[in-house]
mmCIF file of C-alpha atoms in Angstrom:
data_model
loop_
_atom_site.group_PDB
_atom_site.id
_atom_site.type_symbol
_atom_site.label_atom_id
_atom_site.label_comp_id
_atom_site.label_asym_id
_atom_site.label_seq_id
_atom_site.Cartn_x
_atom_site.Cartn_y
_atom_site.Cartn_z
ATOM 1 C CA UNK M 1 147.644 131.611 108.338
ATOM 2 C CA UNK M 2 146.713 131.386 104.646
ATOM 3 C CA UNK M 3 150.043 132.684 103.379
ATOM 4 C CA UNK M 4 148.367 135.683 101.722
ATOM 5 C CA UNK M 5 149.422 139.017 103.182
ATOM 6 C CA UNK M 6 147.628 142.348 102.961
ATOM 7 C CA UNK M 7 148.650 145.831 104.021
ATOM 8 C CA UNK M 8 147.598 147.998 105.663
ATOM 9 C CA UNK M 9 145.307 146.276 108.144
ATOM 10 C CA UNK M 10 143.291 149.427 108.758
ATOM 11 C CA UNK M 11 142.906 152.609 106.755
ATOM 12 C CA UNK M 12 140.966 155.726 107.677
ATOM 13 C CA UNK M 13 140.622 158.470 105.123
ATOM 14 C CA UNK M 14 138.321 161.258 104.027
ATOM 15 C CA UNK M 15 135.838 161.456 101.185
ATOM 16 C CA UNK M 16 137.386 162.382 97.865
ATOM 17 C CA UNK M 17 140.741 160.886 98.722
ATOM 18 C CA UNK M 18 142.671 158.058 97.023
ATOM 19 C CA UNK M 19 144.140 154.991 98.703
ATOM 20 C CA UNK M 20 146.163 151.964 97.650
ATOM 21 C CA UNK M 21 145.733 148.521 99.147
ATOM 22 C CA UNK M 22 148.479 145.947 98.749
ATOM 23 C CA UNK M 23 148.375 142.177 98.516
ATOM 24 C CA UNK M 24 151.077 139.517 98.303
ATOM 25 C CA UNK M 25 149.808 136.101 97.167
ATOM 26 C CA UNK M 26 150.903 132.730 98.476
ATOM 27 C CA UNK M 27 154.214 131.550 97.133
ATOM 28 C CA UNK M 28 153.639 129.974 93.734
ATOM 29 C CA UNK M 29 150.131 131.337 93.216
ATOM 30 C CA UNK M 30 149.725 133.172 89.929
ATOM 31 C CA UNK M 31 146.174 134.412 90.345
ATOM 32 C CA UNK M 32 145.018 137.240 92.594
ATOM 33 C CA UNK M 33 141.402 138.151 93.278
ATOM 34 C CA UNK M 34 140.012 141.201 95.039
ATOM 35 C CA UNK M 35 136.746 141.061 96.981
ATOM 36 C CA UNK M 36 134.769 143.666 98.894
ATOM 37 C CA UNK M 37 132.807 142.725 102.015
ATOM 38 C CA UNK M 38 130.112 145.005 103.367
ATOM 39 C CA UNK M 39 127.110 144.414 105.603
ATOM 40 C CA UNK M 40 124.560 145.173 102.914
ATOM 41 C CA UNK M 41 126.257 143.620 99.855
ATOM 42 C CA UNK M 42 128.096 140.707 101.464
ATOM 43 C CA UNK M 43 131.231 139.370 99.779
ATOM 44 C CA UNK M 44 131.466 140.609 96.215
ATOM 45 C CA UNK M 45 134.069 139.879 93.575
ATOM 46 C CA UNK M 46 135.800 142.943 92.175
ATOM 47 C CA UNK M 47 138.576 141.872 89.821
ATOM 48 C CA UNK M 48 141.001 139.043 89.042
ATOM 49 C CA UNK M 49 144.546 139.109 87.739
ATOM 50 C CA UNK M 50 146.482 136.165 86.433
ATOM 51 C CA UNK M 51 150.242 136.349 85.988
ATOM 52 C CA UNK M 52 150.166 140.104 85.514
ATOM 53 C CA UNK M 53 147.154 140.340 83.237
ATOM 54 C CA UNK M 54 143.545 141.204 84.000
ATOM 55 C CA UNK M 55 141.499 138.005 83.797
ATOM 56 C CA UNK M 56 137.972 138.935 84.874
ATOM 57 C CA UNK M 57 135.972 141.842 86.208
ATOM 58 C CA UNK M 58 133.100 141.767 88.619
ATOM 59 C CA UNK M 59 131.228 144.585 90.324
ATOM 60 C CA UNK M 60 134.154 146.980 90.294
ATOM 61 C CA UNK M 61 133.445 150.690 90.115
ATOM 62 C CA UNK M 62 135.182 152.821 87.519
ATOM 63 C CA UNK M 63 136.798 154.763 90.389
ATOM 64 C CA UNK M 64 138.598 151.561 91.366
ATOM 65 C CA UNK M 65 141.497 149.982 89.519
ATOM 66 C CA UNK M 66 144.032 147.267 90.146
ATOM 67 C CA UNK M 67 147.234 145.849 88.789
ATOM 68 C CA UNK M 68 149.505 142.877 89.321
ATOM 69 C CA UNK M 69 153.233 143.394 89.198
ATOM 70 C CA UNK M 70 155.995 141.102 87.840
ATOM 71 C CA UNK M 71 156.690 139.806 91.359
ATOM 72 C CA UNK M 72 152.961 138.854 91.439
ATOM 73 C CA UNK M 73 151.962 141.202 94.228
ATOM 74 C CA UNK M 74 148.854 143.219 93.487
ATOM 75 C CA UNK M 75 147.547 146.652 94.350
ATOM 76 C CA UNK M 76 143.968 147.889 94.445
ATOM 77 C CA UNK M 77 143.593 151.617 93.931
ATOM 78 C CA UNK M 78 140.450 153.339 95.165
ATOM 79 C CA UNK M 79 139.929 156.963 94.190
ATOM 80 C CA UNK M 80 137.363 159.728 94.772
ATOM 81 C CA UNK M 81 136.331 157.828 97.844
ATOM 82 C CA UNK M 82 132.754 157.981 99.073
ATOM 83 C CA UNK M 83 131.263 157.045 102.427
ATOM 84 C CA UNK M 84 129.752 153.949 100.815
ATOM 85 C CA UNK M 85 133.217 152.627 99.971
ATOM 86 C CA UNK M 86 133.800 151.867 103.649
ATOM 87 C CA UNK M 87 134.177 148.096 103.766
ATOM 88 C CA UNK M 88 136.553 145.213 104.229
ATOM 89 C CA UNK M 89 138.677 144.525 101.188
ATOM 90 C CA UNK M 90 140.072 141.040 100.792
ATOM 91 C CA UNK M 91 142.649 139.657 98.471
ATOM 92 C CA UNK M 92 142.698 135.970 97.627
ATOM 93 C CA UNK M 93 145.138 133.920 95.621
ATOM 94 C CA UNK M 94 145.072 130.607 93.830
ATOM 95 C CA UNK M 95 147.320 128.451 91.723
ATOM 96 C CA UNK M 96 144.823 128.785 88.847
ATOM 97 C CA UNK M 97 145.644 125.479 87.295
ATOM 98 C CA UNK M 98 143.274 123.385 85.191
ATOM 99 C CA UNK M 99 141.929 121.542 88.238
ATOM 100 C CA UNK M 100 142.141 123.720 91.296
ATOM 101 C CA UNK M 101 139.879 126.641 91.950
ATOM 102 C CA UNK M 102 140.896 126.827 95.593
ATOM 103 C CA UNK M 103 141.228 130.415 96.753
ATOM 104 C CA UNK M 104 143.004 131.430 99.934
ATOM 105 C CA UNK M 105 142.102 134.727 101.509
ATOM 106 C CA UNK M 106 144.276 137.264 103.226
ATOM 107 C CA UNK M 107 143.373 138.962 106.517
ATOM 108 C CA UNK M 108 141.840 141.950 104.755
ATOM 109 C CA UNK M 109 142.109 145.723 104.887
ATOM 110 C CA UNK M 110 139.391 147.586 106.739
ATOM 111 C CA UNK M 111 138.734 150.881 104.970
ATOM 112 C CA UNK M 112 136.831 153.611 106.752
ATOM 113 C CA UNK M 113 135.881 156.705 104.762
ATOM 114 C CA UNK M 114 134.836 159.679 106.902
ATOM 115 C CA UNK T 1 120.315 138.959 90.819
ATOM 116 C CA UNK T 2 121.553 136.696 93.554
ATOM 117 C CA UNK T 3 123.047 133.583 92.015
ATOM 118 C CA UNK T 4 123.723 131.749 95.295
ATOM 119 C CA UNK T 5 121.037 131.789 97.975
ATOM 120 C CA UNK T 6 121.985 130.756 101.496
ATOM 121 C CA UNK T 7 119.809 129.912 104.486
ATOM 122 C CA UNK T 8 119.300 130.334 107.341
ATOM 123 C CA UNK T 9 120.716 133.766 108.048
ATOM 124 C CA UNK T 10 121.484 132.745 111.621
ATOM 125 C CA UNK T 11 121.549 129.488 113.520
ATOM 126 C CA UNK T 12 121.795 128.558 117.182
ATOM 127 C CA UNK T 13 122.804 124.990 118.005
ATOM 128 C CA UNK T 14 123.582 123.278 121.269
ATOM 129 C CA UNK T 15 127.018 121.820 121.851
ATOM 130 C CA UNK T 16 127.164 118.338 120.384
ATOM 131 C CA UNK T 17 124.313 118.989 117.981
ATOM 132 C CA UNK T 18 124.265 119.036 114.176
ATOM 133 C CA UNK T 19 124.439 122.360 112.337
ATOM 134 C CA UNK T 20 122.948 122.409 108.836
ATOM 135 C CA UNK T 21 123.324 125.280 106.383
ATOM 136 C CA UNK T 22 121.754 125.201 102.941
ATOM 137 C CA UNK T 23 122.575 126.836 99.632
ATOM 138 C CA UNK T 24 120.924 126.907 96.238
ATOM 139 C CA UNK T 25 122.424 128.058 92.982
ATOM 140 C CA UNK T 26 121.011 129.032 89.612
ATOM 141 C CA UNK T 27 123.849 128.864 87.119
ATOM 142 C CA UNK T 28 124.357 125.329 85.783
ATOM 143 C CA UNK T 29 127.831 126.318 84.592
ATOM 144 C CA UNK T 30 129.068 126.313 88.200
ATOM 145 C CA UNK T 31 131.322 123.323 88.839
ATOM 146 C CA UNK T 32 133.033 124.077 92.135
ATOM 147 C CA UNK T 33 131.267 124.629 95.442
ATOM 148 C CA UNK T 34 133.342 125.605 98.482
ATOM 149 C CA UNK T 35 132.389 126.538 102.008
ATOM 150 C CA UNK T 36 134.283 129.198 103.901
ATOM 151 C CA UNK T 37 134.437 129.902 107.616
ATOM 152 C CA UNK T 38 135.020 133.430 108.854
ATOM 153 C CA UNK T 39 135.751 134.580 112.384
ATOM 154 C CA UNK T 40 135.338 138.254 113.367
ATOM 155 C CA UNK T 41 138.244 140.351 112.160
ATOM 156 C CA UNK T 42 139.654 137.554 109.994
ATOM 157 C CA UNK T 43 139.556 136.634 106.352
ATOM 158 C CA UNK T 44 137.384 133.777 105.073
ATOM 159 C CA UNK T 45 139.107 130.400 105.456
ATOM 160 C CA UNK T 46 138.466 127.543 103.046
ATOM 161 C CA UNK T 47 136.744 124.765 104.977
ATOM 162 C CA UNK T 48 135.688 122.124 102.469
ATOM 163 C CA UNK T 49 134.723 122.025 98.797
ATOM 164 C CA UNK T 50 132.936 119.714 96.386
ATOM 165 C CA UNK T 51 132.592 119.201 92.660
ATOM 166 C CA UNK T 52 129.288 118.122 91.048
ATOM 167 C CA UNK T 53 130.547 114.655 90.103
ATOM 168 C CA UNK T 54 130.126 113.472 93.718
ATOM 169 C CA UNK T 55 127.089 113.711 95.991
ATOM 170 C CA UNK T 56 128.899 113.916 99.320
ATOM 171 C CA UNK T 57 132.278 114.837 100.725
ATOM 172 C CA UNK T 58 133.346 114.459 104.324
ATOM 173 C CA UNK T 59 136.303 115.973 106.138
ATOM 174 C CA UNK T 60 136.343 115.338 109.853
ATOM 175 C CA UNK T 61 133.154 116.751 111.369
ATOM 176 C CA UNK T 62 132.279 118.673 108.200
ATOM 177 C CA UNK T 63 130.243 117.154 105.359
ATOM 178 C CA UNK T 64 128.990 118.664 102.118
ATOM 179 C CA UNK T 65 125.915 117.114 100.545
ATOM 180 C CA UNK T 66 125.326 117.971 96.902
ATOM 181 C CA UNK T 67 122.154 117.565 94.837
ATOM 182 C CA UNK T 68 122.881 118.418 91.221
ATOM 183 C CA UNK T 69 119.330 117.992 89.930
ATOM 184 C CA UNK T 70 117.937 120.301 92.600
ATOM 185 C CA UNK T 71 120.879 122.691 92.285
ATOM 186 C CA UNK T 72 121.350 122.627 96.025
ATOM 187 C CA UNK T 73 124.173 121.863 98.421
ATOM 188 C CA UNK T 74 124.488 121.923 102.160
ATOM 189 C CA UNK T 75 127.052 121.930 104.947
ATOM 190 C CA UNK T 76 126.601 119.640 107.924
ATOM 191 C CA UNK T 77 128.691 120.194 111.046
ATOM 192 C CA UNK T 78 128.526 117.162 113.284
ATOM 193 C CA UNK T 79 129.130 117.344 117.042
ATOM 194 C CA UNK T 80 129.096 121.147 116.883
ATOM 195 C CA UNK T 81 131.466 122.871 119.305
ATOM 196 C CA UNK T 82 131.580 126.419 120.714
ATOM 197 C CA UNK T 83 134.758 126.934 118.660
ATOM 198 C CA UNK T 84 132.657 126.440 115.520
ATOM 199 C CA UNK T 85 130.800 129.680 116.275
ATOM 200 C CA UNK T 86 131.537 131.785 113.208
ATOM 201 C CA UNK T 87 130.003 132.991 109.965
ATOM 202 C CA UNK T 88 129.827 130.413 107.186
ATOM 203 C CA UNK T 89 129.639 131.257 103.514
ATOM 204 C CA UNK T 90 128.800 128.986 100.651
ATOM 205 C CA UNK T 91 130.134 129.901 97.241
ATOM 206 C CA UNK T 92 130.145 128.720 93.665
ATOM 207 C CA UNK T 93 132.491 129.069 90.756
ATOM 208 C CA UNK T 94 132.950 127.804 87.247
ATOM 209 C CA UNK T 95 135.487 128.090 84.499
ATOM 210 C CA UNK T 96 133.106 130.212 82.453
ATOM 211 C CA UNK T 97 131.942 132.349 85.348
ATOM 212 C CA UNK T 98 133.993 135.545 85.302
ATOM 213 C CA UNK T 99 137.249 133.633 85.262
ATOM 214 C CA UNK T 100 137.088 131.514 88.402
ATOM 215 C CA UNK T 101 135.753 134.184 90.709
ATOM 216 C CA UNK T 102 133.687 133.003 93.639
ATOM 217 C CA UNK T 103 130.041 133.974 93.902
ATOM 218 C CA UNK T 104 129.150 133.983 97.593
ATOM 219 C CA UNK T 105 125.961 133.447 99.508
ATOM 220 C CA UNK T 106 124.990 136.051 102.102
ATOM 221 C CA UNK T 107 126.386 134.029 105.006
ATOM 222 C CA UNK T 108 125.062 132.204 108.062
ATOM 223 C CA UNK T 109 126.038 133.222 111.567
ATOM 224 C CA UNK T 110 126.356 130.088 113.681
ATOM 225 C CA UNK T 111 126.320 130.212 117.457
ATOM 226 C CA UNK T 112 127.036 127.018 119.355
ATOM 227 C CA UNK T 113 125.927 127.234 122.952
ATOM 228 C CA UNK T 114 127.734 125.345 125.657
#
């Protein structure tokens, strides 16, 4: 158990809909990362938040957005869903100090868009 | 553009044998190279990591070899066991690389036969 929690575990929804995925980082970790895992694209970085502020963006679609709240939990919002958005979405957290880049992943949310 | 190339895509090793997975990177700004292990239905778990100031790091049966001049690194699993059967991902990160987001290889599916 990495200490990172994600809810829900599974999500099935229809095209055009909007969903919210939730992540709670390990105790003490200030940084949260979101990754998407699909068979064709592999594991891809979406976005990073550090202590409530956006730190870096990767291959995140404009239909997707995220935020990190004062209690450090994070939410990933996916809107106008398309079939191609079906994937595993992982959250990872790290201390984000000067030395450590170690990221610990949660169990993921499997999103199925029908 | 794939910044981290991983090979082979799949690997079958007999119990007790040595499993070797290779990765190559392009960006010389990368300064952190972790390996993750992922079992079906689970999130990636940090296995072992190395920084470019050392050429080898060993933790139990797992060893990373790092060649900075060739921009290559590899994972060696000694005395491979059926419980090691999983997908392994190499990754790279650097302070100047989209925050400290991980750039992943495509993964290697390892099967250890008993």
